[in-house]
Coordinates of N, CA and C in Angstrom, one line a residue:
M1 N -14.2 -0.3 149.7 CA -13.1 0.5 149.2 C -11.8 -0.4 149.0
I2 N -11.3 -0.3 147.8 CA -10.1 -1.1 147.5 C -8.9 -0.4 148.1
R3 N -8.1 -1.2 148.8 CA -6.9 -0.7 149.5 C -5.9 -0.1 148.4
E4 N -5.2 0.9 148.8 CA -4.3 1.6 147.9 C -3.2 0.7 147.4
E5 N -2.7 -0.2 148.3 CA -1.6 -1.1 147.8 C -2.1 -2.1 146.8
E6 N -3.4 -2.4 146.8 CA -4.0 -3.3 145.8 C -4.2 -2.6 144.4
E7 N -4.2 -1.3 144.5 CA -4.4 -0.5 143.3 C -3.1 -0.3 142.5
E8 N -2.0 -0.4 143.3 CA -0.7 -0.2 142.7 C -0.4 -1.3 141.7
E9 N 0.1 -1.0 140.6 CA 0.5 -1.9 139.6 C 1.8 -2.6 140.0
E10 N 1.8 -3.9 139.7 CA 3.0 -4.6 140.0 C 4.1 -4.2 139.0
I11 N 5.3 -3.9 139.6 CA 6.4 -3.5 138.8 C 7.3 -4.8 138.6
V12 N 7.6 -5.1 137.3 CA 8.4 -6.2 137.0 C 9.8 -5.7 136.5
C13 N 10.8 -6.1 137.2 CA 12.2 -5.7 136.8 C 12.8 -6.8 136.0
L14 N 13.2 -6.6 134.8 CA 13.8 -7.6 134.0 C 15.4 -7.4 134.0
D15 N 16.0 -8.5 134.2 CA 17.5 -8.6 134.1 C 17.9 -8.3 132.7
E16 N 19.1 -7.7 132.5 CA 19.5 -7.4 131.1 C 19.7 -8.6 130.3
S17 N 19.9 -9.8 130.9 CA 20.0 -11.0 130.1 C 18.7 -11.4 129.4
F18 N 17.6 -10.8 129.9 CA 16.3 -11.1 129.2 C 16.3 -10.7 127.8
F19 N 17.1 -9.6 127.4 CA 17.1 -9.1 126.1 C 18.3 -9.7 125.2
I20 N 19.0 -10.6 125.8 CA 20.1 -11.2 125.1 C 19.8 -12.6 124.7
N21 N 20.0 -12.9 123.4 CA 19.8 -14.2 122.9 C 21.2 -14.9 122.8
D22 N 21.4 -15.9 123.5 CA 22.7 -16.6 123.5 C 22.5 -18.1 123.1
D23 N 21.5 -18.3 122.3 CA 21.2 -19.7 121.9 C 22.0 -19.9 120.6
Y24 N 23.3 -20.0 120.7 CA 24.2 -20.1 119.6 C 24.1 -21.5 119.0
Q25 N 24.2 -21.6 117.7 CA 24.1 -22.8 116.9 C 25.4 -23.0 116.1
L26 N 25.9 -24.2 116.1 CA 27.1 -24.5 115.3 C 26.8 -24.5 113.8
A27 N 27.5 -23.6 113.1 CA 27.3 -23.4 111.6 C 28.5 -23.8 110.9
T28 N 28.4 -24.2 109.6 CA 29.5 -24.6 108.8 C 29.6 -23.6 107.6
F29 N 30.8 -23.2 107.3 CA 31.0 -22.3 106.2 C 32.2 -22.8 105.3
T30 N 32.1 -22.5 104.0 CA 33.1 -23.0 103.1 C 33.7 -21.8 102.3
F31 N 35.0 -21.7 102.4 CA 35.7 -20.6 101.6 C 36.9 -21.3 100.8
G32 N 36.6 -21.5 99.5 CA 37.6 -22.2 98.7 C 37.6 -23.6 99.2
S33 N 38.8 -24.1 99.6 CA 39.0 -25.5 100.0 C 38.9 -25.5 101.6
N34 N 38.6 -24.4 102.2 CA 38.6 -24.3 103.7 C 37.2 -24.4 104.2
V35 N 36.9 -25.5 105.0 CA 35.6 -25.7 105.6 C 35.8 -25.4 107.1
I36 N 35.1 -24.4 107.6 CA 35.2 -24.1 109.0 C 33.9 -24.1 109.7
Q37 N 33.9 -24.3 111.0 CA 32.7 -24.4 111.9 C 32.9 -23.4 113.0
L38 N 31.8 -22.8 113.4 CA 31.8 -21.9 114.6 C 30.4 -21.7 115.1
Y39 N 30.3 -21.2 116.3 CA 29.0 -20.9 116.9 C 28.6 -19.4 116.5
C40 N 27.3 -19.2 116.2 CA 26.8 -17.9 115.9 C 25.3 -17.9 116.0
L41 N 24.7 -16.8 115.9 CA 23.2 -16.7 115.8 C 22.8 -16.5 114.3
Q42 N 21.6 -16.8 114.0 CA 21.0 -16.5 112.7 C 20.5 -15.1 112.6
S43 N 20.2 -14.5 113.8 CA 19.8 -13.1 113.8 C 20.2 -12.6 115.2
A44 N 20.5 -11.3 115.2 CA 21.1 -10.7 116.4 C 20.1 -10.5 117.5
S45 N 20.6 -10.3 118.7 CA 19.7 -10.0 119.9 C 19.0 -8.6 119.7
T46 N 18.1 -8.3 120.5 CA 17.4 -7.1 120.4 C 18.3 -5.9 120.7
D47 N 19.3 -6.1 121.4 CA 20.3 -5.0 121.7 C 21.1 -4.7 120.4
F48 N 21.0 -3.5 119.9 CA 21.6 -3.1 118.6 C 23.1 -3.2 118.7
D49 N 23.7 -3.3 119.9 CA 25.1 -3.3 120.1 C 25.7 -4.7 120.0
L50 N 24.8 -5.7 119.8 CA 25.2 -7.1 119.8 C 25.2 -7.7 118.4
T51 N 25.5 -6.8 117.4 CA 25.5 -7.3 116.0 C 26.6 -8.3 115.7
G52 N 27.6 -8.3 116.6 CA 28.7 -9.3 116.4 C 28.4 -10.7 116.6
Q53 N 27.1 -11.0 117.1 CA 26.7 -12.4 117.3 C 26.4 -13.1 116.0
V54 N 26.2 -12.3 114.9 CA 25.8 -12.9 113.6 C 27.0 -12.7 112.6
I55 N 26.9 -13.5 111.5 CA 27.9 -13.4 110.5 C 27.4 -12.4 109.5
W56 N 28.2 -11.3 109.3 CA 27.8 -10.2 108.4 C 28.4 -10.5 107.0
P57 N 27.7 -9.9 105.9 CA 28.1 -10.2 104.5 C 29.6 -9.7 104.3
G58 N 30.0 -8.7 104.9 CA 31.4 -8.2 104.7 C 32.4 -9.2 105.1
A59 N 32.1 -10.0 106.2 CA 33.1 -11.0 106.7 C 33.2 -12.1 105.7
M60 N 32.0 -12.4 105.0 CA 32.0 -13.5 104.0 C 32.9 -13.1 102.8
L61 N 32.8 -11.8 102.4 CA 33.6 -11.3 101.3 C 35.1 -11.3 101.6
L62 N 35.4 -10.9 102.8 CA 36.8 -10.8 103.3 C 37.4 -12.2 103.3
N63 N 36.6 -13.2 103.8 CA 37.1 -14.6 103.9 C 37.3 -15.2 102.6
H64 N 36.5 -14.9 101.6 CA 36.7 -15.4 100.3 C 38.0 -14.8 99.7
Y65 N 38.2 -13.5 99.9 CA 39.4 -12.9 99.5 C 40.7 -13.5 100.1
L66 N 40.6 -13.7 101.4 CA 41.8 -14.3 102.1 C 42.0 -15.7 101.7
S67 N 41.0 -16.5 101.5 CA 41.2 -17.9 101.1 C 41.9 -18.0 99.8
R68 N 41.7 -17.0 98.9 CA 42.3 -17.0 97.6 C 43.7 -16.4 97.7
N69 N 44.1 -15.7 98.8 CA 45.4 -15.1 99.0 C 46.0 -15.5 100.3
A70 N 45.9 -16.8 100.6 CA 46.4 -17.3 101.9 C 47.9 -17.1 102.1
D71 N 48.6 -16.9 101.0 CA 50.1 -16.8 101.2 C 50.4 -15.6 102.1
M72 N 49.6 -14.5 102.0 CA 49.9 -13.3 102.8 C 49.7 -13.6 104.3
L73 N 49.0 -14.7 104.6 CA 48.7 -15.0 106.0 C 49.8 -15.9 106.6
K74 N 50.5 -16.6 105.8 CA 51.4 -17.6 106.3 C 52.5 -17.0 107.1
G75 N 52.6 -17.5 108.3 CA 53.7 -17.1 109.2 C 53.6 -15.7 109.8
S76 N 52.4 -15.0 109.6 CA 52.3 -13.6 110.0 C 51.6 -13.5 111.3
S77 N 51.7 -12.3 111.9 CA 51.0 -12.0 113.1 C 49.9 -11.1 112.7
I78 N 48.7 -11.3 113.3 CA 47.5 -10.7 112.8 C 46.6 -10.2 114.0
I79 N 46.1 -9.0 113.8 CA 45.0 -8.5 114.8 C 43.8 -8.2 113.9
E80 N 42.7 -8.6 114.4 CA 41.4 -8.3 113.7 C 40.6 -7.4 114.6
L81 N 40.0 -6.3 114.0 CA 39.2 -5.4 114.7 C 37.7 -5.7 114.4
G82 N 37.0 -5.6 115.5 CA 35.5 -5.9 115.4 C 35.3 -7.4 114.9
S83 N 35.9 -8.3 115.6 CA 35.9 -9.7 115.2 C 34.5 -10.4 115.2
G84 N 33.7 -9.9 116.1 CA 32.4 -10.5 116.3 C 32.5 -12.0 116.7
A85 N 31.8 -12.9 116.0 CA 31.9 -14.3 116.3 C 33.2 -14.9 116.0
G86 N 34.0 -14.3 115.1 CA 35.4 -14.7 114.9 C 35.5 -15.6 113.6
I87 N 34.6 -15.4 112.6 CA 34.7 -16.2 111.4 C 36.0 -16.0 110.6
T88 N 36.4 -14.8 110.6 CA 37.7 -14.5 109.8 C 38.9 -15.0 110.6
G89 N 38.8 -14.9 111.9 CA 39.9 -15.4 112.7 C 40.1 -16.9 112.6
V90 N 39.0 -17.6 112.6 CA 39.0 -19.1 112.5 C 39.7 -19.5 111.2
L91 N 39.4 -18.8 110.1 CA 40.1 -19.0 108.8 C 41.5 -18.7 108.9
C92 N 41.9 -17.5 109.4 CA 43.3 -17.1 109.4 C 44.1 -18.0 110.3
S93 N 43.5 -18.6 111.3 CA 44.3 -19.4 112.3 C 44.9 -20.6 111.6
R94 N 44.5 -21.0 110.4 CA 45.0 -22.1 109.7 C 46.4 -21.8 109.0
F95 N 46.7 -20.5 109.0 CA 47.9 -20.1 108.3 C 48.9 -19.2 109.1
C96 N 48.4 -18.4 110.0 CA 49.2 -17.4 110.7 C 49.9 -18.1 111.9
R97 N 50.9 -17.3 112.5 CA 51.6 -17.8 113.7 C 51.1 -17.1 114.9
Q98 N 50.4 -16.0 114.8 CA 49.9 -15.3 116.0 C 48.6 -14.6 115.5
L99 N 47.6 -14.7 116.4 CA 46.3 -14.1 116.0 C 45.6 -13.5 117.3
V100 N 45.3 -12.2 117.2 CA 44.6 -11.6 118.3 C 43.2 -11.1 117.7
L101 N 42.1 -11.6 118.3 CA 40.8 -11.2 117.9 C 40.2 -10.2 118.9
T102 N 39.6 -9.1 118.4 CA 39.1 -8.1 119.3 C 37.7 -7.7 119.1
D103 N 37.0 -7.3 120.1 CA 35.7 -6.7 120.0 C 35.5 -5.8 121.2
H104 N 34.5 -4.9 121.2 CA 34.4 -3.9 122.3 C 33.2 -4.4 123.2
N105 N 32.4 -5.3 122.8 CA 31.2 -5.7 123.6 C 31.5 -7.0 124.4
D106 N 31.2 -6.9 125.7 CA 31.5 -8.1 126.6 C 30.7 -9.3 126.2
E107 N 29.5 -9.2 125.8 CA 28.7 -10.3 125.4 C 29.2 -10.9 124.1
V108 N 29.6 -10.1 123.2 CA 30.2 -10.6 121.9 C 31.5 -11.3 122.2
L109 N 32.3 -10.8 123.2 CA 33.5 -11.5 123.5 C 33.3 -12.9 124.0
K110 N 32.2 -13.1 124.6 CA 31.9 -14.5 125.2 C 31.7 -15.5 124.0
I111 N 31.0 -15.1 122.9 CA 30.9 -16.0 121.8 C 32.2 -16.1 121.1
L112 N 33.0 -15.0 121.0 CA 34.3 -15.1 120.4 C 35.2 -16.1 121.1
K113 N 35.2 -16.0 122.5 CA 36.0 -16.9 123.2 C 35.5 -18.4 123.1
K114 N 34.2 -18.5 123.0 CA 33.6 -19.8 122.8 C 34.1 -20.5 121.5
N115 N 34.2 -19.7 120.5 CA 34.7 -20.2 119.2 C 36.2 -20.4 119.2
I116 N 36.9 -19.7 120.0 CA 38.4 -19.9 120.2 C 38.6 -21.3 120.9
D117 N 37.8 -21.5 121.9 CA 37.8 -22.8 122.6 C 37.5 -24.0 121.7
L118 N 36.5 -23.8 120.8 CA 36.1 -24.8 119.9 C 37.2 -25.1 118.9
L119 N 37.9 -24.0 118.5 CA 39.0 -24.1 117.5 C 40.2 -24.9 118.2
E120 N 40.5 -24.5 119.4 CA 41.6 -25.1 120.1 C 41.4 -26.6 120.4
S121 N 40.1 -27.0 120.6 CA 39.8 -28.3 121.0 C 39.5 -29.3 119.8
S122 N 39.5 -28.7 118.6 CA 39.2 -29.5 117.4 C 40.3 -30.5 117.2
E123 N 39.9 -31.7 116.8 CA 40.9 -32.8 116.6 C 41.7 -32.4 115.4
N124 N 41.2 -31.7 114.4 CA 41.9 -31.4 113.2 C 42.4 -29.9 113.2
S125 N 42.5 -29.4 114.4 CA 42.9 -28.0 114.6 C 44.4 -27.8 114.1
S126 N 44.6 -26.8 113.3 CA 45.9 -26.4 112.9 C 46.1 -24.9 113.4
C127 N 45.6 -24.7 114.6 CA 45.6 -23.3 115.1 C 47.0 -22.8 115.3
C128 N 47.1 -21.5 115.1 CA 48.4 -20.9 115.2 C 48.9 -21.0 116.7
T129 N 50.2 -20.7 116.9 CA 50.8 -21.0 118.2 C 50.3 -20.0 119.3
E130 N 49.8 -18.8 118.9 CA 49.3 -17.9 119.9 C 48.0 -17.4 119.4
L131 N 46.9 -17.6 120.2 CA 45.6 -17.2 119.9 C 44.9 -16.6 121.1
A132 N 44.4 -15.4 120.9 CA 43.8 -14.7 122.1 C 42.7 -13.8 121.6
A133 N 41.8 -13.4 122.6 CA 40.7 -12.5 122.4 C 40.9 -11.3 123.4
E134 N 40.8 -10.1 122.9 CA 41.0 -8.9 123.7 C 39.9 -7.9 123.5
K135 N 39.6 -7.2 124.5 CA 38.6 -6.1 124.4 C 39.2 -4.9 123.9
L136 N 38.6 -4.3 122.8 CA 39.2 -3.1 122.2 C 38.0 -2.3 121.6
E137 N 38.0 -1.1 122.1 CA 37.0 -0.1 121.6 C 37.8 1.1 121.0
W138 N 37.3 1.6 119.8 CA 38.0 2.7 119.2 C 38.1 3.8 120.2
G139 N 39.3 4.4 120.3 CA 39.5 5.6 121.2 C 39.8 5.3 122.6
N140 N 39.7 4.0 123.0 CA 39.9 3.7 124.4 C 41.4 3.5 124.6
S141 N 42.1 4.5 125.1 CA 43.6 4.5 125.2 C 44.1 3.5 126.1
A142 N 43.3 3.2 127.2 CA 43.8 2.1 128.1 C 43.8 0.7 127.5
Q143 N 42.8 0.4 126.7 CA 42.7 -0.8 126.0 C 43.8 -0.9 124.9
I144 N 44.0 0.2 124.2 CA 45.0 0.3 123.1 C 46.4 0.1 123.7
N145 N 46.7 0.7 124.9 CA 48.0 0.6 125.5 C 48.2 -0.8 126.0
H146 N 47.1 -1.5 126.5 CA 47.2 -2.8 127.0 C 47.7 -3.8 125.8
I147 N 47.1 -3.6 124.7 CA 47.4 -4.4 123.5 C 48.9 -4.1 123.1
S148 N 49.2 -2.9 123.1 CA 50.6 -2.5 122.7 C 51.7 -3.1 123.6
K149 N 51.4 -3.1 124.9 CA 52.3 -3.7 125.9 C 52.3 -5.2 125.8
T150 N 51.1 -5.8 125.6 CA 51.0 -7.3 125.6 C 51.6 -7.9 124.3
Y151 N 51.6 -7.1 123.2 CA 52.1 -7.6 122.0 C 53.1 -6.5 121.4
P152 N 54.3 -6.4 122.1 CA 55.2 -5.3 121.8 C 55.8 -5.3 120.4
D153 N 55.8 -6.5 119.7 CA 56.3 -6.6 118.4 C 55.3 -6.2 117.3
G154 N 54.1 -5.9 117.7 CA 53.1 -5.4 116.8 C 52.6 -6.5 115.9
F155 N 52.0 -6.1 114.8 CA 51.3 -7.1 113.9 C 51.6 -6.8 112.5
D156 N 51.8 -7.9 111.7 CA 52.1 -7.7 110.3 C 50.8 -7.3 109.5
L157 N 49.7 -7.8 109.9 CA 48.4 -7.5 109.3 C 47.4 -7.1 110.2
I158 N 46.6 -6.1 109.8 CA 45.4 -5.7 110.6 C 44.2 -6.0 109.7
L159 N 43.2 -6.6 110.2 CA 42.0 -7.0 109.4 C 40.8 -6.4 110.0
G160 N 39.9 -6.0 109.1 CA 38.6 -5.4 109.5 C 37.5 -5.7 108.4
A161 N 36.4 -6.2 108.8 CA 35.3 -6.5 107.9 C 34.0 -5.9 108.3
D162 N 33.4 -5.0 107.5 CA 32.1 -4.5 107.7 C 32.0 -3.8 109.1
I163 N 33.0 -3.0 109.4 CA 33.0 -2.3 110.7 C 32.8 -0.8 110.5
Y164 N 32.4 -0.2 111.7 CA 32.1 1.2 111.6 C 33.3 2.1 111.5
I165 N 33.4 3.0 110.6 CA 34.5 3.9 110.5 C 34.2 5.2 111.2
L166 N 34.5 5.2 112.5 CA 34.2 6.4 113.3 C 35.4 7.3 113.4
Q167 N 35.2 8.5 114.0 CA 36.1 9.6 114.0 C 37.5 9.1 114.4
N168 N 37.6 8.3 115.5 CA 38.9 8.0 116.0 C 39.4 6.6 115.5
F169 N 38.8 6.1 114.4 CA 39.1 4.8 113.9 C 40.5 4.8 113.3
Y170 N 40.7 5.7 112.4 CA 42.0 5.8 111.7 C 43.2 6.1 112.6
Y171 N 42.9 6.8 113.7 CA 44.0 7.1 114.7 C 44.5 5.7 115.2
L172 N 43.5 4.8 115.5 CA 43.9 3.5 116.0 C 44.7 2.8 114.9
I173 N 44.3 2.8 113.7 CA 45.0 2.2 112.6 C 46.4 2.7 112.5
Q174 N 46.6 4.0 112.7 CA 47.9 4.7 112.7 C 48.8 4.0 113.7
Q175 N 48.3 3.9 114.9 CA 49.1 3.3 116.0 C 49.5 1.8 115.7
L176 N 48.5 1.1 115.1 CA 48.8 -0.3 114.9 C 49.8 -0.5 113.7
L177 N 49.8 0.4 112.8 CA 50.6 0.3 111.6 C 52.1 0.8 111.8
H178 N 52.3 1.6 112.8 CA 53.6 2.1 113.1 C 54.5 0.9 113.6
G179 N 55.8 1.0 113.1 CA 56.7 -0.1 113.6 C 57.6 -0.5 112.4
H180 N 58.4 -1.5 112.6 CA 59.2 -2.0 111.6 C 58.5 -2.9 110.6
G181 N 59.0 -3.0 109.4 CA 58.4 -3.9 108.4 C 57.3 -3.3 107.7
K182 N 56.8 -4.0 106.7 CA 55.7 -3.5 105.8 C 54.4 -4.0 106.4
R183 N 53.8 -3.2 107.3 CA 52.6 -3.6 107.9 C 51.4 -3.1 107.0
K184 N 50.3 -3.8 107.1 CA 49.2 -3.5 106.1 C 47.9 -3.7 106.8
F185 N 46.9 -2.9 106.5 CA 45.6 -3.0 107.0 C 44.7 -3.4 105.8
I186 N 44.0 -4.5 106.0 CA 43.1 -5.0 104.9 C 41.7 -4.8 105.4
L187 N 41.0 -3.9 104.7 CA 39.7 -3.5 105.1 C 38.7 -3.9 104.1
D188 N 37.7 -4.7 104.6 CA 36.5 -5.0 103.7 C 35.5 -4.0 104.0
Y189 N 35.2 -3.2 103.1 CA 34.2 -2.1 103.3 C 32.9 -2.5 102.5
V190 N 31.8 -2.4 103.2 CA 30.5 -2.6 102.7 C 29.7 -1.2 102.7
S191 N 29.3 -0.8 101.5 CA 28.6 0.5 101.4 C 27.2 0.5 101.9
R192 N 27.0 1.2 103.0 CA 25.7 1.3 103.6 C 25.1 2.8 103.6
A193 N 26.0 3.7 103.4 CA 25.6 5.1 103.3 C 26.6 5.9 102.4
K194 N 26.1 6.6 101.4 CA 27.0 7.2 100.4 C 28.0 8.2 101.0
V195 N 27.6 8.8 102.1 CA 28.5 9.8 102.7 C 29.7 9.1 103.3
M196 N 29.5 7.8 103.7 CA 30.7 7.1 104.3 C 31.6 6.6 103.2
D197 N 31.1 6.4 102.0 CA 31.9 5.9 100.9 C 33.2 6.8 100.6
S198 N 33.0 8.1 100.6 CA 34.1 9.0 100.4 C 34.9 9.2 101.6
L199 N 34.3 9.1 102.8 CA 35.0 9.3 104.0 C 36.0 8.2 104.3
V200 N 35.7 7.0 103.9 CA 36.6 5.9 104.1 C 38.0 6.3 103.5
I201 N 37.9 6.8 102.3 CA 39.2 7.1 101.5 C 39.8 8.4 102.0
S202 N 39.0 9.5 102.1 CA 39.5 10.8 102.5 C 40.1 10.8 103.9
E203 N 39.5 10.1 104.8 CA 40.0 10.0 106.2 C 41.3 9.2 106.3
A204 N 41.5 8.2 105.5 CA 42.7 7.5 105.4 C 43.8 8.4 104.9
I205 N 43.6 9.1 103.9 CA 44.6 10.0 103.3 C 44.9 11.1 104.3
R206 N 43.9 11.7 105.0 CA 44.1 12.7 105.9 C 45.0 12.3 107.1
H207 N 45.0 11.0 107.4 CA 45.8 10.4 108.5 C 47.1 9.9 108.0
G208 N 47.5 10.3 106.8 CA 48.8 9.9 106.3 C 49.0 8.5 105.8
M209 N 47.9 8.0 105.2 CA 48.0 6.6 104.7 C 47.7 6.6 103.2
L210 N 48.2 5.5 102.6 CA 47.9 5.2 101.2 C 46.8 4.1 101.2
I211 N 45.7 4.4 100.5 CA 44.6 3.4 100.4 C 44.4 3.0 99.0
N212 N 44.3 1.7 98.7 CA 44.1 1.3 97.3 C 43.1 0.2 97.3
E213 N 42.2 0.3 96.3 CA 41.2 -0.8 96.1 C 41.9 -2.0 95.5
V214 N 41.6 -3.1 96.0 CA 42.2 -4.4 95.5 C 41.4 -4.8 94.3
A215 N 42.1 -4.9 93.2 CA 41.4 -5.2 91.9 C 40.7 -6.5 92.0
G216 N 39.5 -6.5 91.4 CA 38.7 -7.7 91.3 C 37.9 -8.0 92.6
T217 N 37.9 -7.2 93.6 CA 37.2 -7.5 94.8 C 35.8 -6.8 95.0
R218 N 35.6 -5.8 94.1 CA 34.3 -5.1 94.2 C 33.2 -6.1 93.8
S219 N 32.2 -6.3 94.6 CA 31.1 -7.2 94.3 C 29.9 -6.8 95.1
V220 N 28.7 -7.4 94.7 CA 27.5 -7.2 95.3 C 27.2 -8.3 96.3
I221 N 26.9 -8.0 97.6 CA 26.6 -8.9 98.6 C 25.1 -8.7 99.0
G222 N 24.2 -9.6 98.6 CA 22.8 -9.3 98.9 C 22.4 -8.1 98.0
N223 N 22.0 -7.0 98.6 CA 21.7 -5.8 97.9 C 22.7 -4.7 98.2
L224 N 23.9 -5.0 98.7 CA 24.9 -4.1 99.1 C 26.2 -4.3 98.3
E225 N 26.9 -3.2 98.1 CA 28.2 -3.4 97.4 C 29.4 -3.4 98.4
G226 N 30.3 -4.3 98.2 CA 31.4 -4.5 99.0 C 32.7 -4.4 98.2
V227 N 33.8 -4.0 98.9 CA 35.1 -3.9 98.2 C 36.2 -4.1 99.3
V228 N 37.3 -4.6 98.9 CA 38.5 -4.8 99.8 C 39.5 -3.7 99.5
Y229 N 40.0 -3.0 100.5 CA 41.0 -2.0 100.4 C 42.3 -2.5 101.1
E230 N 43.4 -2.1 100.6 CA 44.7 -2.3 101.3 C 45.2 -0.9 101.7
I231 N 45.6 -0.8 103.0 CA 45.9 0.5 103.5 C 47.3 0.4 104.2
I232 N 48.2 1.3 103.9 CA 49.5 1.3 104.5 C 49.9 2.7 104.9
L233 N 50.9 2.9 105.7 CA 51.4 4.3 106.0 C 52.2 4.7 104.9
K234 N 52.2 6.0 104.6 CA 53.1 6.6 103.6 C 54.5 6.5 104.0

């Protein structure tokens, strides 16, 4: 007779790190005359919440737009939402005076900070005078308040590329746009669901904003259509 304990199947407990791929590779990207390097993955981890480890098409479209319009970045203070690996921030750091990169996922924040370290240690770095990474999740009032207190003068530009437009997203944008001066939100939107295409515009209007498509930015990325919007408070 086989003993009961021998019949029991062995239970293997896997640490959450088993499902996370952090084998980041240094990659080179060119936007106009700007050549930048950063660490990223070629494909995301199995965790659906770790999409920020890869470079998404929307970020490429936004970077090409910003490289052609770098004057708007010069001397400005910028916050980017859903920064992921930080490819847009690395480009912006060549022109702006202050840059805050944000993401909601702790694992993604690790690669973001790794790229900030790479940027600051570069021999040819022209990094802005203030560069930081902050945790920020839409609707998290504690995190929003932390950013408001840490950066009381606010930001001239808010950037977002290929990010989820959730229910409380535009409320966050409202808070970031309030203040002195002509603050602007530059959103690179990639169409992935027709129902979202109209919501992007209608929700901005419902929250008291003016949203305009930037002429000449609508293009096809892979098999998806992308466009850049400029959004301001009325």
